[in-house]
PDB file of C-alpha atoms in Angstrom:
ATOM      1  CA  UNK A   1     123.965 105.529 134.442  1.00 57.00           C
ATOM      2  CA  UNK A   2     123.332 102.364 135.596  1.00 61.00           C
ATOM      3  CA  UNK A   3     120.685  99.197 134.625  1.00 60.00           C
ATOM      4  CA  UNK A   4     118.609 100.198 137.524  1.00 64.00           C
ATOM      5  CA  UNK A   5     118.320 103.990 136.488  1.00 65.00           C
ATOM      6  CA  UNK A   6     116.977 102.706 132.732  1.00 67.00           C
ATOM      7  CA  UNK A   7     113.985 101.187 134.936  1.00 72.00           C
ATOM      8  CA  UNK A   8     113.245 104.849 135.214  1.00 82.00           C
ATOM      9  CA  UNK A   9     111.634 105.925 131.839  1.00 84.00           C
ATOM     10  CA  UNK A  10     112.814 109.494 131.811  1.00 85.00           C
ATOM     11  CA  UNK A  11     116.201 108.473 132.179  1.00 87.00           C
ATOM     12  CA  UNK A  12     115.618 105.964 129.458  1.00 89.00           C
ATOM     13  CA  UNK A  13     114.299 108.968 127.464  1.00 91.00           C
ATOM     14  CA  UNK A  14     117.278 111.214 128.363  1.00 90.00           C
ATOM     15  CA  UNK A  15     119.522 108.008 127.369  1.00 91.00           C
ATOM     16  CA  UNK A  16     117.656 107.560 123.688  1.00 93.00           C
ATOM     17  CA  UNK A  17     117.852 110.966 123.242  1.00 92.00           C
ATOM     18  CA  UNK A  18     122.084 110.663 123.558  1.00 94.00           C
ATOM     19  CA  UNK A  19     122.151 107.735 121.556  1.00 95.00           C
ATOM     20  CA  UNK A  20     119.339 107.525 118.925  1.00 96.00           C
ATOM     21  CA  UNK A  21     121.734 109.944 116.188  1.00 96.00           C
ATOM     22  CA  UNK A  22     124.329 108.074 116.458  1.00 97.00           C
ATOM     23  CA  UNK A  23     123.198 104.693 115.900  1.00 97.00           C
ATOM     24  CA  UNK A  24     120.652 106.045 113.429  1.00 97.00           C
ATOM     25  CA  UNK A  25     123.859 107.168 111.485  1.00 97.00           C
ATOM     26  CA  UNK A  26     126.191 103.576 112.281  1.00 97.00           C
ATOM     27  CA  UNK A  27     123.139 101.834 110.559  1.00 97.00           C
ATOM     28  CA  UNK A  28     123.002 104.233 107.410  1.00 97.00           C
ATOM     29  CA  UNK A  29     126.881 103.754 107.095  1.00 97.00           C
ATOM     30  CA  UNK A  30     126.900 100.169 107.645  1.00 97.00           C
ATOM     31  CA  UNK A  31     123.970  99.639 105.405  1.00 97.00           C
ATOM     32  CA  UNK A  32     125.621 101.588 102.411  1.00 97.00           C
ATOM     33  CA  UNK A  33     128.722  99.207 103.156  1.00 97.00           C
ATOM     34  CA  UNK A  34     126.508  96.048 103.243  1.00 96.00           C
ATOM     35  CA  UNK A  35     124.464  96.868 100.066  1.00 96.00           C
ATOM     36  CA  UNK A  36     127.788  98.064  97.926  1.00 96.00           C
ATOM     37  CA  UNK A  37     129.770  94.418  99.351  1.00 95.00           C
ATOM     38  CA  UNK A  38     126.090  92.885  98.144  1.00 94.00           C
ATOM     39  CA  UNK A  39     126.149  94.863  94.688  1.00 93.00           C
ATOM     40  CA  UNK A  40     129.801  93.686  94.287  1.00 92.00           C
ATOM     41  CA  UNK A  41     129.431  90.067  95.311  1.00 93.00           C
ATOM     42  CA  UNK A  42     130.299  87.592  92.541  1.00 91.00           C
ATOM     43  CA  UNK A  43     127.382  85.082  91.172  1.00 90.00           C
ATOM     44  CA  UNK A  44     126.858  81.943  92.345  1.00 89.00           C
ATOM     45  CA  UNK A  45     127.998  79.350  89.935  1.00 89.00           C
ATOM     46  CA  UNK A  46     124.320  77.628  90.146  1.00 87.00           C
ATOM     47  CA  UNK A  47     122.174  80.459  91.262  1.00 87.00           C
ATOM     48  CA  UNK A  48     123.463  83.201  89.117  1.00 89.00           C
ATOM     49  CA  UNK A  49     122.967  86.987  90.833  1.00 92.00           C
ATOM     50  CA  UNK A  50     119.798  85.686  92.347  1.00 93.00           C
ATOM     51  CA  UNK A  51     122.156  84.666  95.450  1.00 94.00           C
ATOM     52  CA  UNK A  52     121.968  88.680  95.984  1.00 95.00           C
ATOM     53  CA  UNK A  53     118.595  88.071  97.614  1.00 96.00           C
ATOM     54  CA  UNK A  54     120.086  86.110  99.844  1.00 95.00           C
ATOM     55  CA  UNK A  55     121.929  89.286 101.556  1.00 96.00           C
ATOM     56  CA  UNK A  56     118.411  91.236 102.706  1.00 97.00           C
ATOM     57  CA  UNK A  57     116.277  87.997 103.152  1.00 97.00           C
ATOM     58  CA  UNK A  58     118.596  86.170 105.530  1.00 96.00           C
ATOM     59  CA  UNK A  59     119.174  89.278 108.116  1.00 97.00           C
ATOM     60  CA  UNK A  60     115.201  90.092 107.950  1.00 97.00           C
ATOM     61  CA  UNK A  61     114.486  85.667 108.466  1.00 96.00           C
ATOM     62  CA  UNK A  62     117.358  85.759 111.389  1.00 95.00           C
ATOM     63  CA  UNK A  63     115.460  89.207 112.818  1.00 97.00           C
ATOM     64  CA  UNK A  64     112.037  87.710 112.765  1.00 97.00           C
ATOM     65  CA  UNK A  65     113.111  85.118 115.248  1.00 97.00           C
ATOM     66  CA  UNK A  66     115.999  87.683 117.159  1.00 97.00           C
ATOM     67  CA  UNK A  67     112.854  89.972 117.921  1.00 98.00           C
ATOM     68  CA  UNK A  68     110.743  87.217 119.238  1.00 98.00           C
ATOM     69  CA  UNK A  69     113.670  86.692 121.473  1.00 97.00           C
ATOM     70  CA  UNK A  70     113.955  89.706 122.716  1.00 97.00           C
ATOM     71  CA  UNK A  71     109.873  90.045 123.493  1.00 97.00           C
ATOM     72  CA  UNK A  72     109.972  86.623 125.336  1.00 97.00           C
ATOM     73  CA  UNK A  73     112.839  87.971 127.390  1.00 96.00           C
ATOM     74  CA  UNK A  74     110.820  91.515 127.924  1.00 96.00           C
ATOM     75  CA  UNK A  75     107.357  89.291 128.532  1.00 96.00           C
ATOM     76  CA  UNK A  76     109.659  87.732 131.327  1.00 95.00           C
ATOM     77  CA  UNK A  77     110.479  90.896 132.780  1.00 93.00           C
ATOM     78  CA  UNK A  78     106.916  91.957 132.688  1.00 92.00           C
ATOM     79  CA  UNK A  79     105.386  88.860 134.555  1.00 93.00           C
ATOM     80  CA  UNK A  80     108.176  87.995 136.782  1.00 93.00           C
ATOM     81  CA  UNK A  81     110.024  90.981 137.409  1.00 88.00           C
ATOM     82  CA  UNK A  82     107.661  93.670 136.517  1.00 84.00           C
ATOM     83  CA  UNK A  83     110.085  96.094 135.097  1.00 85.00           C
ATOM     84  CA  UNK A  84     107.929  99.191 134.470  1.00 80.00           C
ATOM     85  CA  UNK A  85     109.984  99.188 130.575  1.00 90.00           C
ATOM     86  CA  UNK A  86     109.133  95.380 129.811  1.00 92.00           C
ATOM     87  CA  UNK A  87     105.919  95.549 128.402  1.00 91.00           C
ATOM     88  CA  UNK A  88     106.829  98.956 126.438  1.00 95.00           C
ATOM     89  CA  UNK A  89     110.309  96.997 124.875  1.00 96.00           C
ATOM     90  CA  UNK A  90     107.844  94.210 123.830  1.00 96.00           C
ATOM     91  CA  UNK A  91     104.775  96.353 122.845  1.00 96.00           C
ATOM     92  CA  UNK A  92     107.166  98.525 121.044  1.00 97.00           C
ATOM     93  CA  UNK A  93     108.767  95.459 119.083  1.00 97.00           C
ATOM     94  CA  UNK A  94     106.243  93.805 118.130  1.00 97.00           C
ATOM     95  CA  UNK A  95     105.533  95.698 114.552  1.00 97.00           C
ATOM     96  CA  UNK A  96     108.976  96.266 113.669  1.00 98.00           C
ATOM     97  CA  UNK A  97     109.136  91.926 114.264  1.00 98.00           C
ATOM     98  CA  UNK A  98     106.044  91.543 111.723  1.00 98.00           C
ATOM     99  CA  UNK A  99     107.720  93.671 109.033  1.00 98.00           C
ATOM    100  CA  UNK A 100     111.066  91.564 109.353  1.00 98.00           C
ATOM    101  CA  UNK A 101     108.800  88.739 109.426  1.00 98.00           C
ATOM    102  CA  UNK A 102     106.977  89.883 106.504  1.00 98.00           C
ATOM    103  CA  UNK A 103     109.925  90.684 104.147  1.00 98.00           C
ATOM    104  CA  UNK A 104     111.776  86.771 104.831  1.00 97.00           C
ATOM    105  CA  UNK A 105     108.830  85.586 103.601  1.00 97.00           C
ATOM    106  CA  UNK A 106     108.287  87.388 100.705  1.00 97.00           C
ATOM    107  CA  UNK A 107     111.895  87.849  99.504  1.00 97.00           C
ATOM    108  CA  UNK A 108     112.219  84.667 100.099  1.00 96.00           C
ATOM    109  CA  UNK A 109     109.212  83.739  97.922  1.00 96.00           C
ATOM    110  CA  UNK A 110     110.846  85.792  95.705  1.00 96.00           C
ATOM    111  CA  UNK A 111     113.795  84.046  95.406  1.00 95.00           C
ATOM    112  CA  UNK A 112     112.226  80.413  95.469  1.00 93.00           C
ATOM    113  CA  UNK A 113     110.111  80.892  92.485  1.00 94.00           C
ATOM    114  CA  UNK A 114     113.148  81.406  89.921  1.00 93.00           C
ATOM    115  CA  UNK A 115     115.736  78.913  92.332  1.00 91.00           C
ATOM    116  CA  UNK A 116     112.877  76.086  93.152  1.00 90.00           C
ATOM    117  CA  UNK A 117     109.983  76.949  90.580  1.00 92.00           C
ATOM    118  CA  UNK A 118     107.310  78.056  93.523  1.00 92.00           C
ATOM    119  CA  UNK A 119     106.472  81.150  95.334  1.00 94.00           C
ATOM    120  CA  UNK A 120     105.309  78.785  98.013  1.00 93.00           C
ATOM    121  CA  UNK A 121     105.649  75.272  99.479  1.00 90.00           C
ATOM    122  CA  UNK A 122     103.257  74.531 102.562  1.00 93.00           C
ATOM    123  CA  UNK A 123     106.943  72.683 104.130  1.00 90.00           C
ATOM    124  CA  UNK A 124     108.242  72.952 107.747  1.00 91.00           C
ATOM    125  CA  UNK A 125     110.369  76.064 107.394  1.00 93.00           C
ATOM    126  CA  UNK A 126     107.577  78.307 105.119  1.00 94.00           C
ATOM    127  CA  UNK A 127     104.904  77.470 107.040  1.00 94.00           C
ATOM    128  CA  UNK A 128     106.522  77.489 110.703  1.00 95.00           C
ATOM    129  CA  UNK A 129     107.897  81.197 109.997  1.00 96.00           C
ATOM    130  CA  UNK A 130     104.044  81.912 108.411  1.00 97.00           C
ATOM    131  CA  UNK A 131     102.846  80.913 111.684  1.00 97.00           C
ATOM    132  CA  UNK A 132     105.337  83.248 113.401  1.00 97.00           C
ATOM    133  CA  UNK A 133     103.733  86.654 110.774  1.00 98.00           C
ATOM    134  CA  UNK A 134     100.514  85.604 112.149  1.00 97.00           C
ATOM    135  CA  UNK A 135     101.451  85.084 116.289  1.00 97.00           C
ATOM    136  CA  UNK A 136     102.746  89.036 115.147  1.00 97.00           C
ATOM    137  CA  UNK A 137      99.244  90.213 113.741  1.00 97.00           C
ATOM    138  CA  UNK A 138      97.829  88.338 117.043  1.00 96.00           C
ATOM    139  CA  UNK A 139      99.796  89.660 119.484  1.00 96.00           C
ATOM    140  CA  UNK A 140      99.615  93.756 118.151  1.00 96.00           C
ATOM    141  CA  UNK A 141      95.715  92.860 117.753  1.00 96.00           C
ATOM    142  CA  UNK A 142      95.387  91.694 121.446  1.00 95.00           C
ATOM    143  CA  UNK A 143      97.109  95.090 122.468  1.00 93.00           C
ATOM    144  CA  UNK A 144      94.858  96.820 120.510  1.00 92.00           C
ATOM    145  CA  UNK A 145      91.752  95.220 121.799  1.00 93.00           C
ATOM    146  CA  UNK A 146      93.071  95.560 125.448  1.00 89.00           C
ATOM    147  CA  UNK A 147      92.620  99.102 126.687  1.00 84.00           C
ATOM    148  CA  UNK A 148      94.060  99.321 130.181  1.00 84.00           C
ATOM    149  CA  UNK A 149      98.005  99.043 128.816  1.00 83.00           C
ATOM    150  CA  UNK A 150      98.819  96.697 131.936  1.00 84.00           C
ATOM    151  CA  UNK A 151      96.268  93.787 131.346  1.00 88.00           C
ATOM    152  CA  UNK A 152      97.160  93.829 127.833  1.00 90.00           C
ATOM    153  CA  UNK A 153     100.903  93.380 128.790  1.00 92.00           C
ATOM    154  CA  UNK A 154      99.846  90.583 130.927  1.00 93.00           C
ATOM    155  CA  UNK A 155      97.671  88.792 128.143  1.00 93.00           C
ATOM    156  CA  UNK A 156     100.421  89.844 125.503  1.00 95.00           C
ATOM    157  CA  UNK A 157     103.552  88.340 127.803  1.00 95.00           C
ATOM    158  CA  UNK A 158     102.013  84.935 128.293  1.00 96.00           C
ATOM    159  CA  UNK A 159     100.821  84.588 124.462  1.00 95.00           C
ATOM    160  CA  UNK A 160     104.760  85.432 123.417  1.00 96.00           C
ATOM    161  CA  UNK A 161     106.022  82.934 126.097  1.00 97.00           C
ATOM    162  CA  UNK A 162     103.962  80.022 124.215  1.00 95.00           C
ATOM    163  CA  UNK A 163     104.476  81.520 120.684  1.00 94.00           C
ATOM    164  CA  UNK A 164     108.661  81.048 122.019  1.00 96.00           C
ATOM    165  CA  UNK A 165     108.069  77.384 121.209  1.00 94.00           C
ATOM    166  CA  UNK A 166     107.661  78.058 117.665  1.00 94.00           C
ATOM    167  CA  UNK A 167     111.439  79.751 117.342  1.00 94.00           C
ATOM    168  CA  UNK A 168     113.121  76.638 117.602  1.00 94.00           C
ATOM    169  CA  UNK A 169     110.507  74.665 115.482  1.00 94.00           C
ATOM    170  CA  UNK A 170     111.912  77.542 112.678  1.00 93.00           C
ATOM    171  CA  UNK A 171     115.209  77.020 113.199  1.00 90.00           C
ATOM    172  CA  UNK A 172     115.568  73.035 113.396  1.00 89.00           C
ATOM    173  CA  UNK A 173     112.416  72.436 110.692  1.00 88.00           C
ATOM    174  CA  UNK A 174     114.667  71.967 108.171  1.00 85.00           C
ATOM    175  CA  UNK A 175     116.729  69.228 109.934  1.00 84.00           C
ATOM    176  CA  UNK A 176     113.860  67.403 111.753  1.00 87.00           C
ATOM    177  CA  UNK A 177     111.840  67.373 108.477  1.00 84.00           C
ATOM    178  CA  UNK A 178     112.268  66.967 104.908  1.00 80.00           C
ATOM    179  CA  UNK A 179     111.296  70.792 103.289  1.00 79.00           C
ATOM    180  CA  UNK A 180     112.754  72.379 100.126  1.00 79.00           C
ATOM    181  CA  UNK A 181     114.141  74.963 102.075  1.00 82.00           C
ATOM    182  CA  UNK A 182     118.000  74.491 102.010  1.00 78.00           C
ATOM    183  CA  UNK A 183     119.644  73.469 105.791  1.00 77.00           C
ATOM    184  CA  UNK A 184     121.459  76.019 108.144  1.00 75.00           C
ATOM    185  CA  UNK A 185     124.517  77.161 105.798  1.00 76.00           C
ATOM    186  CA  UNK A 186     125.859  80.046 108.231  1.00 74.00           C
ATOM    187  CA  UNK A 187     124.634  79.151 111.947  1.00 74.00           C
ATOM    188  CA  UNK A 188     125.583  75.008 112.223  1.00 73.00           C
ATOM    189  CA  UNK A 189     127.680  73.064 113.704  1.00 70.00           C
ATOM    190  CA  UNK A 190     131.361  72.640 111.844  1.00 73.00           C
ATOM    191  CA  UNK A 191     131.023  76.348 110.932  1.00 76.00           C
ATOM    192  CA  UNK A 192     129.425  77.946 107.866  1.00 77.00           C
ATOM    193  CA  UNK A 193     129.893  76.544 104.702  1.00 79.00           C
ATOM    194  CA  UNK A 194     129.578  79.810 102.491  1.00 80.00           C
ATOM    195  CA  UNK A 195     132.613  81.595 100.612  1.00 85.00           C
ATOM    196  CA  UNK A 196     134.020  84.674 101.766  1.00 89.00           C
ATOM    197  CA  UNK A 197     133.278  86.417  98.910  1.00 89.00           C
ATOM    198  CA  UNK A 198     128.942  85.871 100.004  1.00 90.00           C
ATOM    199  CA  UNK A 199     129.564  85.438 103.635  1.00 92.00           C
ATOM    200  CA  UNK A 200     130.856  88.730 104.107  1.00 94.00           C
ATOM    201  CA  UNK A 201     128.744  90.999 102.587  1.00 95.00           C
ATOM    202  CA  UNK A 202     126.008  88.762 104.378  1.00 95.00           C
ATOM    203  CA  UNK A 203     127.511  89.312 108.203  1.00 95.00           C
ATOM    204  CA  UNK A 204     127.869  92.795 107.161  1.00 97.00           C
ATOM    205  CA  UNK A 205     123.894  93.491 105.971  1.00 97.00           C
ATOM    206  CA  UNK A 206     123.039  91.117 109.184  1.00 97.00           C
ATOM    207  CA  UNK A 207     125.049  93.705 111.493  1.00 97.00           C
ATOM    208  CA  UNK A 208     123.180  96.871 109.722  1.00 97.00           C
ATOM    209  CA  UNK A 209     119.662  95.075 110.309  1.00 98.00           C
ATOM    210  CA  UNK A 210     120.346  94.543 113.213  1.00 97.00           C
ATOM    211  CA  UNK A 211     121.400  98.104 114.138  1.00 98.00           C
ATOM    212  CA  UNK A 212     118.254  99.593 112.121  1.00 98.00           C
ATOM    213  CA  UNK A 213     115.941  96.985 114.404  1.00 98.00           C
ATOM    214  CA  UNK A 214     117.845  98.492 118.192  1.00 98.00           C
ATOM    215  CA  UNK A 215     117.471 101.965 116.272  1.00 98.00           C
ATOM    216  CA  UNK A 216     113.510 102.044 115.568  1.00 98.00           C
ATOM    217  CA  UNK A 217     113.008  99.904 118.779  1.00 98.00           C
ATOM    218  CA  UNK A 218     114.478 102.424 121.067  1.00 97.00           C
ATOM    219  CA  UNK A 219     112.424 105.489 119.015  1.00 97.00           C
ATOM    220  CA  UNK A 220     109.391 102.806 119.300  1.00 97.00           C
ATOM    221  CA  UNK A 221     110.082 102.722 122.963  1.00 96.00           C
ATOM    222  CA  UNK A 222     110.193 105.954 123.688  1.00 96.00           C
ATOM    223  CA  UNK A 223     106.956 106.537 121.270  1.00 96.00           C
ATOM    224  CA  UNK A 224     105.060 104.022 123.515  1.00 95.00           C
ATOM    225  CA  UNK A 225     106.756 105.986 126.731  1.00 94.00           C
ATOM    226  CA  UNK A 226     104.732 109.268 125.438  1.00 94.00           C
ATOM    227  CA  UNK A 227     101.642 107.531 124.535  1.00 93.00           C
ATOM    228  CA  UNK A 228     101.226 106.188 128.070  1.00 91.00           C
ATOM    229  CA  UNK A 229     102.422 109.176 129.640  1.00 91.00           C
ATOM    230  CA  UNK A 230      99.425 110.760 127.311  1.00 92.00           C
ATOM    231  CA  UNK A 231      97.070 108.544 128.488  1.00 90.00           C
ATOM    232  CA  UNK A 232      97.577 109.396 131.988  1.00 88.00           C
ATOM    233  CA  UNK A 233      96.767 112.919 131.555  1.00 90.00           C
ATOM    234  CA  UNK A 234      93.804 112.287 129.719  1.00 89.00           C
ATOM    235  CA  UNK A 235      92.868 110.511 132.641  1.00 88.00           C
ATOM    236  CA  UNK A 236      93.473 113.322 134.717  1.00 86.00           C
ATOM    237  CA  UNK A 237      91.838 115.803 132.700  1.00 85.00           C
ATOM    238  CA  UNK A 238      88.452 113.694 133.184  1.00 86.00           C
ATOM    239  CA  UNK A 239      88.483 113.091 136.520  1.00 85.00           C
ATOM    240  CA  UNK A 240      89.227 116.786 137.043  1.00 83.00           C
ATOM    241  CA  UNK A 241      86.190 117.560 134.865  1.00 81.00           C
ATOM    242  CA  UNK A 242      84.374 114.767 136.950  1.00 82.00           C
ATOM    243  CA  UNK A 243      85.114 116.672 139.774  1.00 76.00           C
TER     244      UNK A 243
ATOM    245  CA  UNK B   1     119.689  95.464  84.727  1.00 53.00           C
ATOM    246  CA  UNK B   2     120.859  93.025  82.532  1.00 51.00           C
ATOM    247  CA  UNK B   3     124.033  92.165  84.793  1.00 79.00           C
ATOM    248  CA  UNK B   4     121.428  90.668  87.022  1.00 83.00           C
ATOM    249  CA  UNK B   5     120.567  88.187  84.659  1.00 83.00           C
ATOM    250  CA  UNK B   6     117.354  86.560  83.416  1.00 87.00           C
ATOM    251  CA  UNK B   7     115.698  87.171  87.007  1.00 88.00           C
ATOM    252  CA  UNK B   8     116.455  91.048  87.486  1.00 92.00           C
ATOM    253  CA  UNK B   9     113.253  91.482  88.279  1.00 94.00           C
ATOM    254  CA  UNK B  10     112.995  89.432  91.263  1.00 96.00           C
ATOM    255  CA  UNK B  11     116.195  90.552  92.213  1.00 96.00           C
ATOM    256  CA  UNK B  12     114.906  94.224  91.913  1.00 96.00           C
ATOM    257  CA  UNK B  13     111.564  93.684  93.418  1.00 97.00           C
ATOM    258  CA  UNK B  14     112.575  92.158  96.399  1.00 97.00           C
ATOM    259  CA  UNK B  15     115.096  95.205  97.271  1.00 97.00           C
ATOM    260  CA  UNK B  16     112.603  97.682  96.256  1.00 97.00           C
ATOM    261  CA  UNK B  17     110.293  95.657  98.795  1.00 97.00           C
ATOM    262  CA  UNK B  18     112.428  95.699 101.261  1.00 97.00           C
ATOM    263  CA  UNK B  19     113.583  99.482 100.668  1.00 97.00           C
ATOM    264  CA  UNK B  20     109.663 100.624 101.136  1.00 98.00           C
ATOM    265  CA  UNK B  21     108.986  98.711 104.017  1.00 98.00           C
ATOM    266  CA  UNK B  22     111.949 100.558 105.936  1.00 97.00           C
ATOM    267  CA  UNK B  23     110.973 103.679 104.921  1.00 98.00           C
ATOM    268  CA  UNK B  24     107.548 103.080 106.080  1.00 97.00           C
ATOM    269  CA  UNK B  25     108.886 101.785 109.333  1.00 97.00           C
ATOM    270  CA  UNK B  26     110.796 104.674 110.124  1.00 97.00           C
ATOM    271  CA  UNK B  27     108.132 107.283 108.473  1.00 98.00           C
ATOM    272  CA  UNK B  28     105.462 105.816 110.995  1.00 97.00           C
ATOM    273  CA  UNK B  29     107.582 105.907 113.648  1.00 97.00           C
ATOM    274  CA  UNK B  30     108.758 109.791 112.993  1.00 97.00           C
ATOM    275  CA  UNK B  31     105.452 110.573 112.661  1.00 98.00           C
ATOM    276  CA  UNK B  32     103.692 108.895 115.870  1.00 97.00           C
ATOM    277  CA  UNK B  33     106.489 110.327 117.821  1.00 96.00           C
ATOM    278  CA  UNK B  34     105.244 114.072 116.661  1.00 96.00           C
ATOM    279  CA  UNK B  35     101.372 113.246 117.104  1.00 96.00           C
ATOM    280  CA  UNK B  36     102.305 111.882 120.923  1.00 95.00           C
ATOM    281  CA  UNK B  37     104.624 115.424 121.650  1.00 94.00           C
ATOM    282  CA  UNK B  38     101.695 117.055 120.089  1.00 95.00           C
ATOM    283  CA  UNK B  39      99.178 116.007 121.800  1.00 93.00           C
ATOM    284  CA  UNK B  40     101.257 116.252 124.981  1.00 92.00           C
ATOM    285  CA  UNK B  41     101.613 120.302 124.507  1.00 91.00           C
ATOM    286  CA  UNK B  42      98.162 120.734 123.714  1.00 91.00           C
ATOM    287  CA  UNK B  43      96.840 118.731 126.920  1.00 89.00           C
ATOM    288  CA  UNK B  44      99.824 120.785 128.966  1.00 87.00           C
ATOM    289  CA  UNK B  45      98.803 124.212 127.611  1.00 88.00           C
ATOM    290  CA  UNK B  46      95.268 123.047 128.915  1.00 85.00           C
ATOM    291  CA  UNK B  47      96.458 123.236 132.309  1.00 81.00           C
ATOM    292  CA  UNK B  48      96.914 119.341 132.747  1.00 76.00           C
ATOM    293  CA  UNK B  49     100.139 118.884 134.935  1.00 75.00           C
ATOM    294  CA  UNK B  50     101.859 115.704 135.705  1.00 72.00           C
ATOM    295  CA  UNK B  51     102.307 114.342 139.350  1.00 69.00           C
ATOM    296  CA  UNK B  52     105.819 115.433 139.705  1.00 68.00           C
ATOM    297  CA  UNK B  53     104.943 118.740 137.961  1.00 65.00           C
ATOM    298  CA  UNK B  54     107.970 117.898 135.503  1.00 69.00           C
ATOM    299  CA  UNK B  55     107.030 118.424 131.259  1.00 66.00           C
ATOM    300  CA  UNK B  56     105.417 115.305 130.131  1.00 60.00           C
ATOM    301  CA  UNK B  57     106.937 116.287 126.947  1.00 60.00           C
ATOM    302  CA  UNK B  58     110.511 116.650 128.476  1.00 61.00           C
ATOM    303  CA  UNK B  59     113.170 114.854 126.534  1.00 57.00           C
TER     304      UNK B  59
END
C-alpha cells in the first residue's frame, strides 16, 4: 500500500484496522517497562523521589508541542494540498493535544509546589504552554461551532498555522527569558545533561506516550472517518425525504 | 508510600491524574467509535445506501 492509497479513507480504515492491536499492545508493554524503570529510578540527591514526576510530565510537555506539530503539518495538507485525510488527522488530534497539554501543566504544578514553593508562576514557560491549553479549547470550539466539516477545516488550519508561532516561544522561553522553570536538560545543544539512571526510564515513558498518542490518533481518525461518512447519509436521507 | 518521601502525595496524585485522563481518553474514544457504527447500521437498515453502494460501516 502506498502514501497515495492512504489518501483513500477506506484503505486508511482497512490499514488501522491491521495495525491499531498491535500498537495498542507495543504501548501497554512499553508503558509497563517505562513506569517499572520510573518506580525503580534512584532519588535525586536534591529533589528526593519527587524527580519521579518528572518521567510522565516531560513526555505529556514534549507531546503538547509534538501534536501541534503534527496539526500544523496536517493544516498544511488541508490548505495547500487538500488531502481529503488532513483536516480529519488534525480534527482528530486536537483533544488528545489538550489532554497532553493539560496533564504538563498540572503535573508540573504538581511538582513545582514542593521543588519551587508555587503551584504557579505567571513566567515565560507556564504561561506560553497555558496559552497553548487554551489555542486547544479554541481550536475544538471553532470545529464545533462550524457545521459544514470543510469550512471548519479551513478556519481551523489557518488558526493552527498562527498558533505554530507559539511552539518555539515554549521551547526557547526559558533561554530568551528569565522563568523559574529549569532550561532544556534533555533536548540542547552539548547533549543532555541527565544520568542514566533518570534519562532512561525518561526516553523510555517518552517512547510509550508517544505510541499511546499515534494509537488513539489513528482510532480518532478513523472515528472522525465514520462521523463524516454519517453525516453524508443523513444528508441523503433528507433530500430523499425532500424529494 | 512512605518510600516516596515527605511529598507522596504529589507524587501519587499526579500519576493517578495522569492514569484517569488516559483512561478517559481511550474510554471516549471506544465509545464514539460504537455510537458512529451504530448509528451507521441503523441509517443502513433504513434503506440509506452510499454512492458506491459499498457498507458505510465496512472496516
Amino acid at each position: 500500500m502506498s502514501l497515495i492509497d492512504l489518501a483513500n479513507p477506506t484503505k486508511f480504515l482497512a490499514l488501522t484496522a491491521r495495525v491499531l492491536p498491535w500498537l495498542a499492545g507495543a504501548t501497554a508493554i512499553l508503558l509497563l517497562i517505562g513506569l517499572y524503570q520510573s518506580a525503580m529510578a534512584p532519588d535525586d540527591y536534591q529533589q528526593g523521589a519527587t524527580v519521579k514526576i518528572m518521567f510522565i510530565h516531560v513526555p505529556n510537555a514534549w507531546l503538547s508541542m509534538f501534536v501541534w506539530g503534527i496539526m500544523s503539518i496536517a493544516s498544511l495538507g488541508t490548505l495547500v494540498w487538500r488531502h481529503p485525510l488532513a483536516d480529519v488527522a488534525a480534527k482528530a488530534a486536537a483533544p488528545i493535544g489538550a489532554a497532553f497539554t493539560f496533564l504538563a501543566l498540572v503535573t508540573g504544578s504538581l511538582w513545582g509546589r514542593p521543588m519551587w514553593g508555587t503551584y504557579w508562576e505567571w513566567d515565560a514557560r507556564l504561561t506560553s504552554v497555558l496559552i497553548l491549553f487554551l489555542m486547544y479549547l479554541g481550536l475544538i470550539a471553532l470545529w464545533r461551532a462550524v457545521e459544514d466539516p470543510s469550512r471548519a477545516a479551513r478556519a481551523a488550519a489557518v488558526l493552527t498555522l498562527v498558533g505554530a508561532i507559539n511552539i518555539p516561544i515554549i521551547k526557547f522561553s526559558v533561554d530568551w527569558w528569565n522563568t523559574l522553570h529549569q532550561p532544556a536538560s534533555v533536548i540542547r545543544m552539548g547533549g543532555p545533561t541527565l544520568d542514566n539512571a533518570f534519562l532512561i526510564p525518561l526516553l523510555v515513558m517518552a517512547i510509550a506516550f508517544s505510541l499511546l498518542f499515534i494509537t488513539l490518533h489513528l482510532a480518532a481518525m478513523r472515528n472522525e472517518i465514520l462521523r463524516r461518512r454519517v453525516r453524508s447519509l443523513q444528508m441523503m436521507q433528507a433530500n430523499q425525504k425532500a424529494a | 508510600m512512605a518510600a516516596l518521601g515527605p511529598y507522596a502525595s504529589f507524587i501519587a496524585t499526579s500519576y493517578g491524574l495522569v492514569a484517569a485522563v488516559v483512561v478517559l481518553l481511550i474510554v471516549w474514544i471506544f465509545l464514539d467509535y460504537r455510537q458512529q457504527t451504530a448509528r451507521l447500521r441503523e441509517l443502513e437498515a433504513s434503506g440509506i445506501v452510499r454512492r458506491s453502494g459499498r457498507s458505510a460501516a465496512e472496516i
